[in-house]
CSV table of C-alpha atoms and ligand atoms in Angstrom, one decimal:
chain,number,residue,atom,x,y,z
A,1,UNK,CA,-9.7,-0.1,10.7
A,2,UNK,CA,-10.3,-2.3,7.5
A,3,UNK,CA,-8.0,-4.6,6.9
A,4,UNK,CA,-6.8,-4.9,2.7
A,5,UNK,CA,-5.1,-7.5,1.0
A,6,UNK,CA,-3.0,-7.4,-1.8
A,7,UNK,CA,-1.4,-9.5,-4.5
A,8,UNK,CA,1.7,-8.3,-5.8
A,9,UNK,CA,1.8,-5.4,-3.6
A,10,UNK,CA,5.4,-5.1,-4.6
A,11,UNK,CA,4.6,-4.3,-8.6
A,12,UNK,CA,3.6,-0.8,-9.7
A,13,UNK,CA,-0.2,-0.7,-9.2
A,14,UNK,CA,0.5,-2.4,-5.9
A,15,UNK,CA,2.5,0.1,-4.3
A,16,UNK,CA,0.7,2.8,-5.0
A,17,UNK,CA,-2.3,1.0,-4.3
A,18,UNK,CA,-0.6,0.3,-0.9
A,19,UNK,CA,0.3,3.7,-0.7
A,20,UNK,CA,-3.4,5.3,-1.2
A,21,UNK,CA,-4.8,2.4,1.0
A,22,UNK,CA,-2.5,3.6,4.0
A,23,UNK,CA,-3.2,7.5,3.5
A,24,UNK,CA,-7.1,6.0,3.9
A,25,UNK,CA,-5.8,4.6,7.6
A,26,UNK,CA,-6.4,0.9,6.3
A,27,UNK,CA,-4.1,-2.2,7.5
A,28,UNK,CA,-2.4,-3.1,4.7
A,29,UNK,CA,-1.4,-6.8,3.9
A,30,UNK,CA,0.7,-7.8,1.0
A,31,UNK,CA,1.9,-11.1,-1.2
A,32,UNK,CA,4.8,-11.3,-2.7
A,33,UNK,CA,6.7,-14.3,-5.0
A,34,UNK,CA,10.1,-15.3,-3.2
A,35,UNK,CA,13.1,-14.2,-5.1
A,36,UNK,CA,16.5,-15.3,-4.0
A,37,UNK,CA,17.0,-11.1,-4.1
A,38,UNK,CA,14.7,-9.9,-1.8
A,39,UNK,CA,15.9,-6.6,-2.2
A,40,UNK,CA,14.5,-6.7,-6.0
A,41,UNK,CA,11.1,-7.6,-4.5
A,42,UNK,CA,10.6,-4.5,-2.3
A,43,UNK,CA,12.6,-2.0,-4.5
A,44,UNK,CA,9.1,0.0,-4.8
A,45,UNK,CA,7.7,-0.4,-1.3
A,46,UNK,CA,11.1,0.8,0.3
A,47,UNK,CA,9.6,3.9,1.6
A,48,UNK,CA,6.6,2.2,3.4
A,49,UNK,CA,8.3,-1.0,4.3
A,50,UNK,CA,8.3,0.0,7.9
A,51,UNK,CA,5.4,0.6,8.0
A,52,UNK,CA,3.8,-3.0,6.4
A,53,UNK,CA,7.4,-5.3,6.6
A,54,UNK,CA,5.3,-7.5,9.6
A,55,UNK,CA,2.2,-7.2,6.5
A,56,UNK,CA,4.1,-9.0,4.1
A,57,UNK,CA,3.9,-12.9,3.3
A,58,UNK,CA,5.7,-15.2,0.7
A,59,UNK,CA,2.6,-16.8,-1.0
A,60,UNK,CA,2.4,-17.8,-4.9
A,61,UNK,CA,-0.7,-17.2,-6.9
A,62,UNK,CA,-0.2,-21.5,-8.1
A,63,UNK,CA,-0.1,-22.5,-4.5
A,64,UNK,CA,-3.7,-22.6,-3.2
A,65,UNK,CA,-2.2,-23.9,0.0
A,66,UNK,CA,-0.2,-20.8,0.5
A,67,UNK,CA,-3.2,-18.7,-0.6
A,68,UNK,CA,-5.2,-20.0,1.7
A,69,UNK,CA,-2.7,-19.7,5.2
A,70,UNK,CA,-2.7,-15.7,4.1
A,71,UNK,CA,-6.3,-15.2,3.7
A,72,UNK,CA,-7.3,-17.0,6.8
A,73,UNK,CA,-4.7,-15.4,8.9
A,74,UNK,CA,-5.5,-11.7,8.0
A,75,UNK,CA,-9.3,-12.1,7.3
A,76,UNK,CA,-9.4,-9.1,4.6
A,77,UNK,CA,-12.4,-6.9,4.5
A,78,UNK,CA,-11.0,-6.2,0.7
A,79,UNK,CA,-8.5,-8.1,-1.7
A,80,UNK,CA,-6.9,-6.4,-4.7
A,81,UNK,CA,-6.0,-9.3,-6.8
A,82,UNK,CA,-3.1,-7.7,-8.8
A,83,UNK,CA,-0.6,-10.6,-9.2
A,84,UNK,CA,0.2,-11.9,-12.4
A,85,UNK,CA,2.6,-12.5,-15.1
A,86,UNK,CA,2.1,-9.4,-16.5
A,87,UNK,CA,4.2,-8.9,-20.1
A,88,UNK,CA,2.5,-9.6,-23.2
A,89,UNK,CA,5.1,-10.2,-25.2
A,90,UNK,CA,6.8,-12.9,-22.3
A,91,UNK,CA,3.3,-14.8,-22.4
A,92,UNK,CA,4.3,-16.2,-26.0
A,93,UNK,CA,7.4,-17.6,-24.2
A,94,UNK,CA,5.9,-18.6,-21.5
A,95,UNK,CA,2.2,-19.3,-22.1
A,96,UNK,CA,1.6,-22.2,-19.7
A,97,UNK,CA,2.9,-20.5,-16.7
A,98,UNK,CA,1.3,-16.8,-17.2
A,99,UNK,CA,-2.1,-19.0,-17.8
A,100,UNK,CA,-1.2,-20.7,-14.1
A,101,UNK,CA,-0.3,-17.6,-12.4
A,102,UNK,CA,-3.8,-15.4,-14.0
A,103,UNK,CA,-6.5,-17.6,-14.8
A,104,UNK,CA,-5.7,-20.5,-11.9
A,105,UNK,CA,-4.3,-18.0,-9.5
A,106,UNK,CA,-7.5,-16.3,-10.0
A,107,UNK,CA,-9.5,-19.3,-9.1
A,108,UNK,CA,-7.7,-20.2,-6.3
A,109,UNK,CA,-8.1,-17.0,-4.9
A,110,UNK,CA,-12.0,-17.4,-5.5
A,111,UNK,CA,-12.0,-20.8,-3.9
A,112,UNK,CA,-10.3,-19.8,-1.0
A,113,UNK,CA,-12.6,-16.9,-0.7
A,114,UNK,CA,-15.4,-19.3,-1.4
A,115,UNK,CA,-14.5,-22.7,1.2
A,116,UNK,CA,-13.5,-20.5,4.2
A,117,UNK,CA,-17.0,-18.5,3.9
A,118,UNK,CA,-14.7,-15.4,3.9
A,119,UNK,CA,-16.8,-12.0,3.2
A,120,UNK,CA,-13.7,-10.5,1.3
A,121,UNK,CA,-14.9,-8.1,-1.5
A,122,UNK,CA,-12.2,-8.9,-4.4
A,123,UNK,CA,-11.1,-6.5,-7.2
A,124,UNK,CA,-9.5,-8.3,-10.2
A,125,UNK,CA,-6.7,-6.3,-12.0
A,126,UNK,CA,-8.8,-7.6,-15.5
A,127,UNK,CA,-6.9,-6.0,-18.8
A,128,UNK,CA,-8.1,-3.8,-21.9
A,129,UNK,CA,-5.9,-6.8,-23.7
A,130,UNK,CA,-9.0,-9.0,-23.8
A,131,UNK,CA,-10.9,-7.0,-26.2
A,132,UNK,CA,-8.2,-7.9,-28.8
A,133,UNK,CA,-8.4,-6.1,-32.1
A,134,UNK,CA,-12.4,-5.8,-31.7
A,135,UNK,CA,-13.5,-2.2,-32.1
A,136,UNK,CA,-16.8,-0.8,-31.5
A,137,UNK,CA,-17.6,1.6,-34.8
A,138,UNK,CA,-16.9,5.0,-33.2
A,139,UNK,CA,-13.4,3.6,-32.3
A,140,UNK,CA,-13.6,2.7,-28.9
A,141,UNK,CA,-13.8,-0.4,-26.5
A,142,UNK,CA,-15.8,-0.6,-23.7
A,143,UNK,CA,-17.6,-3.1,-21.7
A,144,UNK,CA,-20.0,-4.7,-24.5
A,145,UNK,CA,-17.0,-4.3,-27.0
A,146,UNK,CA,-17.0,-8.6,-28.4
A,147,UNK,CA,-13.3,-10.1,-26.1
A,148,UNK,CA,-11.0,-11.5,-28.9
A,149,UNK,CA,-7.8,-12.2,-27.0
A,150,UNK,CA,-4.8,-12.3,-29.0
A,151,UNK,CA,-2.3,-13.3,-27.0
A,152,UNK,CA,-1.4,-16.2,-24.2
A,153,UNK,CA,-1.8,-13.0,-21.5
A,154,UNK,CA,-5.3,-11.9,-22.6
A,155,UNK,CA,-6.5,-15.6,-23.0
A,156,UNK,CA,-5.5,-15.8,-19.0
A,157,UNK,CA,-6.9,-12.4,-18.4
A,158,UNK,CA,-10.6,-13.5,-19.8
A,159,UNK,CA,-10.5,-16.9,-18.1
A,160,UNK,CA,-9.8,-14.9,-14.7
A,161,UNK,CA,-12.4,-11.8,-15.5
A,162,UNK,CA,-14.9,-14.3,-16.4
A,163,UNK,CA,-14.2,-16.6,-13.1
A,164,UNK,CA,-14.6,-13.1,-11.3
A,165,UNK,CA,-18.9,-12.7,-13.3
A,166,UNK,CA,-18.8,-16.3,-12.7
A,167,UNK,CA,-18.6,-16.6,-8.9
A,168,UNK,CA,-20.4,-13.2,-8.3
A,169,UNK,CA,-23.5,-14.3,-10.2
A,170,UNK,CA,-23.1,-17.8,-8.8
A,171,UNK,CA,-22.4,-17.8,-5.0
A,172,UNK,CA,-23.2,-13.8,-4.8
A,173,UNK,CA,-19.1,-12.9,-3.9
A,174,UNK,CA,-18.6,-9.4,-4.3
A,175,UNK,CA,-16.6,-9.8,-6.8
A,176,UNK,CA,-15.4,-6.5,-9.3
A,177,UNK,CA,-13.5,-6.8,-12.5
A,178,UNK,CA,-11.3,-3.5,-13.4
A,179,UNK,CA,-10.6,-3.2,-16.9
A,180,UNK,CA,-7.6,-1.5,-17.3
A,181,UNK,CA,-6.1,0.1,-20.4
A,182,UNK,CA,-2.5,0.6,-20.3
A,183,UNK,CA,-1.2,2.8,-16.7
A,184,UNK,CA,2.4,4.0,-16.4
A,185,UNK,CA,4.7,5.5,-14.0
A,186,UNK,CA,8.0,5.9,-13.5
A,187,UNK,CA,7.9,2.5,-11.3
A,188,UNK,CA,6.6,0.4,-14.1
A,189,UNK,CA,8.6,-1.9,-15.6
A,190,UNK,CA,11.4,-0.8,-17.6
A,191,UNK,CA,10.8,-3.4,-20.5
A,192,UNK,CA,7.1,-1.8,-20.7
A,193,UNK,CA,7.4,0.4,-23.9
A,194,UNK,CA,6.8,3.8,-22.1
A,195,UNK,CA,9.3,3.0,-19.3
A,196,UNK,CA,11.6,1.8,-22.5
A,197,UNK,CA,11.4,4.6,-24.2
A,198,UNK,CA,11.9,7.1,-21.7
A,199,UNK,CA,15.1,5.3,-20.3
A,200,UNK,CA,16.1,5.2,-23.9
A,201,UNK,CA,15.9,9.0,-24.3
A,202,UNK,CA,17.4,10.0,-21.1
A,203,UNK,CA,20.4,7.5,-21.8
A,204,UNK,CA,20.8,8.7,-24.9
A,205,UNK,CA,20.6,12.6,-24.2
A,206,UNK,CA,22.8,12.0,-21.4
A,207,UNK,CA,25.7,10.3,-23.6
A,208,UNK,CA,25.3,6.7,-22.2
A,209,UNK,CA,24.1,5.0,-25.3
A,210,UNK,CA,23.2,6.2,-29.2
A,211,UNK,CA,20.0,4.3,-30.4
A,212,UNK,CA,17.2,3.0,-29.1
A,213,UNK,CA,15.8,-0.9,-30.6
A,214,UNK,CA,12.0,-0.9,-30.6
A,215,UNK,CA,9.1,-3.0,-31.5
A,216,UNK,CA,5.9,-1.7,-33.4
A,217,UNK,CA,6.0,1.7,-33.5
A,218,UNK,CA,2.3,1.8,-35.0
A,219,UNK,CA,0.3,0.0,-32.5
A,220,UNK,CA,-1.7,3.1,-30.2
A,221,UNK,CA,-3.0,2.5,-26.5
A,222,UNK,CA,-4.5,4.9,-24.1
A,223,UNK,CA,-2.2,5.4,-21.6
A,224,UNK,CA,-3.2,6.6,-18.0
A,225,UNK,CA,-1.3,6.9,-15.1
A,226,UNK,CA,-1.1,3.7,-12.4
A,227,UNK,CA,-1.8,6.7,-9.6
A,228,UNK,CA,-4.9,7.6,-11.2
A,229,UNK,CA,-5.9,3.7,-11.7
A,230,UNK,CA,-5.5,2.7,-8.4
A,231,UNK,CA,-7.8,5.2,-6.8
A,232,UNK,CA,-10.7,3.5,-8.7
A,233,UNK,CA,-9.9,0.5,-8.0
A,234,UNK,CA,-10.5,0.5,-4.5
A,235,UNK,CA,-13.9,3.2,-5.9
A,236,UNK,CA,-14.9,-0.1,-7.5
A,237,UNK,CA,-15.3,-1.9,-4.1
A,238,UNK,CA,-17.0,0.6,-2.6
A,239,UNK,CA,-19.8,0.7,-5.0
A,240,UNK,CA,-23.2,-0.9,-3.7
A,241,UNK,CA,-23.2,-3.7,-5.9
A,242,UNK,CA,-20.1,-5.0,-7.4
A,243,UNK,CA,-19.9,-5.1,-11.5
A,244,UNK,CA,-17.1,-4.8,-14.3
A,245,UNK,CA,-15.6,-1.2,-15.5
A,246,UNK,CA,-13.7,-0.2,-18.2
A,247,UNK,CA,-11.1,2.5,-16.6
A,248,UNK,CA,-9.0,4.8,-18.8
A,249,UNK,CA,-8.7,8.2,-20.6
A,250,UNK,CA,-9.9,8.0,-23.6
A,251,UNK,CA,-7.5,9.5,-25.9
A,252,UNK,CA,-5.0,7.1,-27.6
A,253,UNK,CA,-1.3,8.1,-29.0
A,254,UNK,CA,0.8,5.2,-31.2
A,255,UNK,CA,4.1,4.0,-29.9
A,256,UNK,CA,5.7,6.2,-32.3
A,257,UNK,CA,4.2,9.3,-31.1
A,258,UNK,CA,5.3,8.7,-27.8
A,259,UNK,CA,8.9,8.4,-29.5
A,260,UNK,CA,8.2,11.7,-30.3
A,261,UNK,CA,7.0,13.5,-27.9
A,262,UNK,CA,9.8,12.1,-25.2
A,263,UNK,CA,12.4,13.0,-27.6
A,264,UNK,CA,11.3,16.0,-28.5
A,265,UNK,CA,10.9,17.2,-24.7
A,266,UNK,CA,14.7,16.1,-24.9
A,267,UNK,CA,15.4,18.4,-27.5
A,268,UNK,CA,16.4,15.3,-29.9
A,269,UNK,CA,14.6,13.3,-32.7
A,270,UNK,CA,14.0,10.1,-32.6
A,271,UNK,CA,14.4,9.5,-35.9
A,272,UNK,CA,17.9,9.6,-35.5
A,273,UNK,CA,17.8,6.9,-32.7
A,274,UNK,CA,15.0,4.7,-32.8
A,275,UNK,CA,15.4,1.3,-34.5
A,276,UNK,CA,13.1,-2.0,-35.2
A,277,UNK,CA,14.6,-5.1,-34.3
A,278,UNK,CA,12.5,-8.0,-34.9
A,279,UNK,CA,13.1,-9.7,-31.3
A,280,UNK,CA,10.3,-7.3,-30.0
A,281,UNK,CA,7.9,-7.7,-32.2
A,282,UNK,CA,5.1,-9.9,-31.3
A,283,UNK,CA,3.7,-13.1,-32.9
A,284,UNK,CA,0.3,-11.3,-33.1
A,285,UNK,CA,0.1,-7.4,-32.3
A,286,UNK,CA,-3.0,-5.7,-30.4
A,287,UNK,CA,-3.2,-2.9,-33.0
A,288,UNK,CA,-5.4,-0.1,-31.8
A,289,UNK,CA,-7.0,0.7,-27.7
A,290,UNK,CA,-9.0,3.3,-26.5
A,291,UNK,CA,-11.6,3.2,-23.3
A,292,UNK,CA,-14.7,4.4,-23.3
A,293,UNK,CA,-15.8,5.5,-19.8
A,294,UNK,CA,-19.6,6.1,-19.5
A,295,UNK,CA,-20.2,3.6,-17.9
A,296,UNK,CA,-17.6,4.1,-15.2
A,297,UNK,CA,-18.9,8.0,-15.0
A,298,UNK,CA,-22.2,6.7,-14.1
A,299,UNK,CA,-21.5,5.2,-11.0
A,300,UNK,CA,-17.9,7.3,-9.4
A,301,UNK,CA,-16.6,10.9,-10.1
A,302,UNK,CA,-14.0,10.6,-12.3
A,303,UNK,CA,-11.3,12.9,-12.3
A,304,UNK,CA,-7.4,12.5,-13.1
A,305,UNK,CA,-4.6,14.1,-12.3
A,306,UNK,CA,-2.6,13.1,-14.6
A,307,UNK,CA,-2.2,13.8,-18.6
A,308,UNK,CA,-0.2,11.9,-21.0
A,309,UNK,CA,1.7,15.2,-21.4
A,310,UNK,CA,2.6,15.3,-17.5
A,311,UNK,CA,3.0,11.7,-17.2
A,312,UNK,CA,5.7,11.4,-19.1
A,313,UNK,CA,7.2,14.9,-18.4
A,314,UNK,CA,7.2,13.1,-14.5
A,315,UNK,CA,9.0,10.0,-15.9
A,316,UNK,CA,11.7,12.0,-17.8
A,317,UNK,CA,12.2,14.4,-14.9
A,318,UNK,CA,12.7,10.5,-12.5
A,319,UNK,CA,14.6,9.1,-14.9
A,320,UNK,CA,16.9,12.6,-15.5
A,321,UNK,CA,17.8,12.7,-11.8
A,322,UNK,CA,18.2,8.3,-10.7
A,323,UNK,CA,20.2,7.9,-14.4
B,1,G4F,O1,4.1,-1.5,-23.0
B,1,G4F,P1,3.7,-2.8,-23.6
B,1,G4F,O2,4.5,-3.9,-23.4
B,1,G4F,O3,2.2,-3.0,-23.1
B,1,G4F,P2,1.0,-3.9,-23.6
B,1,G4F,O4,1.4,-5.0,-24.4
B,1,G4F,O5,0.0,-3.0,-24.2
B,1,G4F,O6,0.4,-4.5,-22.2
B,1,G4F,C1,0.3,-3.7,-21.1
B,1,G4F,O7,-1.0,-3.1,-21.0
B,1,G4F,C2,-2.1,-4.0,-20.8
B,1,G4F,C3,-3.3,-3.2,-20.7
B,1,G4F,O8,-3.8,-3.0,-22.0
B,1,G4F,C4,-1.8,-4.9,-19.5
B,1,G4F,F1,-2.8,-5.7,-19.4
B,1,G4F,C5,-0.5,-5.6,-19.7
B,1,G4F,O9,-0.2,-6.3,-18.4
B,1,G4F,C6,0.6,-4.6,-19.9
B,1,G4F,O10,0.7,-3.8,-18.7
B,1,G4F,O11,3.5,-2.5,-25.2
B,1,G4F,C7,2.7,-1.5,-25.7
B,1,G4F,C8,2.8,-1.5,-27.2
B,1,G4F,C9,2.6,-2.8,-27.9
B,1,G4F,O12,1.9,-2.6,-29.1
B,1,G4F,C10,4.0,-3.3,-28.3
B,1,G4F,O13,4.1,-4.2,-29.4
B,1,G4F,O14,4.2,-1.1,-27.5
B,1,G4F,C11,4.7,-2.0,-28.6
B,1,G4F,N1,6.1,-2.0,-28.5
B,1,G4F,C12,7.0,-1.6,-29.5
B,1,G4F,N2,8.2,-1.8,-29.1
B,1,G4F,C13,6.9,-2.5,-27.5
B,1,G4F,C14,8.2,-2.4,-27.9
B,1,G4F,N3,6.5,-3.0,-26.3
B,1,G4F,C15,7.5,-3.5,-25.5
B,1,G4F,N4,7.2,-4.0,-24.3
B,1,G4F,N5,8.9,-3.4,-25.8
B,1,G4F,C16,9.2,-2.8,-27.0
B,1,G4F,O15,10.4,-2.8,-27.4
């Protein structure tokens, strides 16, 4: 049975990873941050917490120390480094800490990894925010695409994916960076836009409030679906040789077209509900991402099950029924 570890088990990509990892008969291990409400910190591993509760240990991404009794104790054949501080927008309010918690946490996980001789093979939840507003000329990103980080987040997110080349090429860890354009659900987190948006909607069709305060509307991403992502992640660490992959769909929408399309699978317009208000818009904005995937074809089958179209048809349908 191989044994996984995983960082942030209890966020959105970590439960389902956790969920996919134990279909595939693997012991799964989890870190989580203390909070004085536990019960916020398991809300999306309720339905497997009997099965991993005795898996789970309070460990902090900043505390090497704490790293370190976790990784020695389970002896991972695989860690899914997935912790972080993961809001763009919060990094500008908080740039010191989501630099400690991604681009340190990173390295003490690597160090750890490194000192105790472990054979770990470690994916790194790397993000489609490094690339910044650099754009290849047929309008995509993808692995060569120049890394311009524009915010605190992506500053911490290319110090930890280069750590990640850095210690593979150095002292030969097999070492993978994901690079992840933007993955929803209905567990991500609700001050995510999609989540946002599609809590707005069904609140608003349903009576309990009128309008909706937004951001940008006119920045696009390419939005996948954190069920689909997770599945290559662990593809990425079973590869022969470990490398870096850009992973997502390749079609991008803009924030106000999913405003659109979730209203208008309400029946309503947003027009009539959506508002900007200044507090969420960002001191510097990531304008336009879209993946390119060759590379990641060339080395796994790549298949979704998800479209944008059913994604968000699934996280109306959640939020219809819990609301
Ligand atoms: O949903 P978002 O907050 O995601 P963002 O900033 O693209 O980052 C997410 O994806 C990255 C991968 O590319 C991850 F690395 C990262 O951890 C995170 O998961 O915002 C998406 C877009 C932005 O352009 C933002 O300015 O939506 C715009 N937006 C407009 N109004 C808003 C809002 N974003 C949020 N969060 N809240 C708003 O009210």
């Amino acid at each position: 049975m191989k044994k996984a570890l995983i960082t942030g088990i209890n966020g959105q990509d970590g439960s389902y990873l956790a969920e996919f990892l134990l279909d595939k008969d693997y012991d799964v291990h989890g870190i989580i941050k203390r909070n004085s409400i536990p019960e916020n910190q398991t809300a999306r591993i309720q339905h497997i917490y009997p099965v991993i509760k005795n898996n789970l240990y309070h460990a902090d991404m900043c505390d090497m120390s704490s790293l370190l009794s976790v990784v020695q104790r389970v002896q991972p054949d695989e860690i899914y480094n997935l912790a972080a501080q993961s809001h763009v927008r919060v990094s500008f309010d908080q740039p010191i800490y989501t630099l400690d918690a991604i681009g340190r946490g990173t390295l003490n996980l690597l160090e750890v990894v490194r000192l105790t001789g472990a054979t770990s093979k470690i994916y790194q939840a790397s993000s489609s925010e490094m690339f910044g507003n650099s754009i290849d000329t047929d309008g995509f990103q993808r692995e060569t695409t120049p890394m311009n980080p524009v915010s605190p987040y992506a500053c911490a997110k290319l110090l930890a994916y280069n750590l990640i080349k850095c210690y593979r090429e150095s002292y030969g860890l097999f070492a993978a960076n994901g690079i992840l354009f933007n993955h929803e659900s209905p567990r991500r987190g609700t001050s995510f836009v999609t989540n946002k948006i599609v809590i707005g909607a069904v609140k608003i069709k349903k009576g309990l409030a009128r309008n909706l305060a937004l951001g940008n509307l006119d920045s696009t991403r390419d939005w996948g679906h954190a069920k689909d992502y997770v599945k290559i992640m662990w593809q990425l660490l079973q590869l022969d040789n470990p490398g870096d992959y850009v992973c997502a769909t390749g079609q991008s929408h803009s924030v106000r077209e999913l405003c659109d399309t979730t209203f208008r699978k309400l029946g309503m317009d947003y027009k009539e509900h959506v508002f900007q208000d200044p507090r969420f818009l960002r001191p510097a904005e990531l304008n336009d991402l879209k993946g390119c995937t060759k590379k990641l074809a060339g080395v796994i089958d790549l298949n979704f099950d998800y479209t944008f179209d059913t994604m968000i048809d699934e996280m109306i349908n959640y939020w219809m029924e819990k609301l």
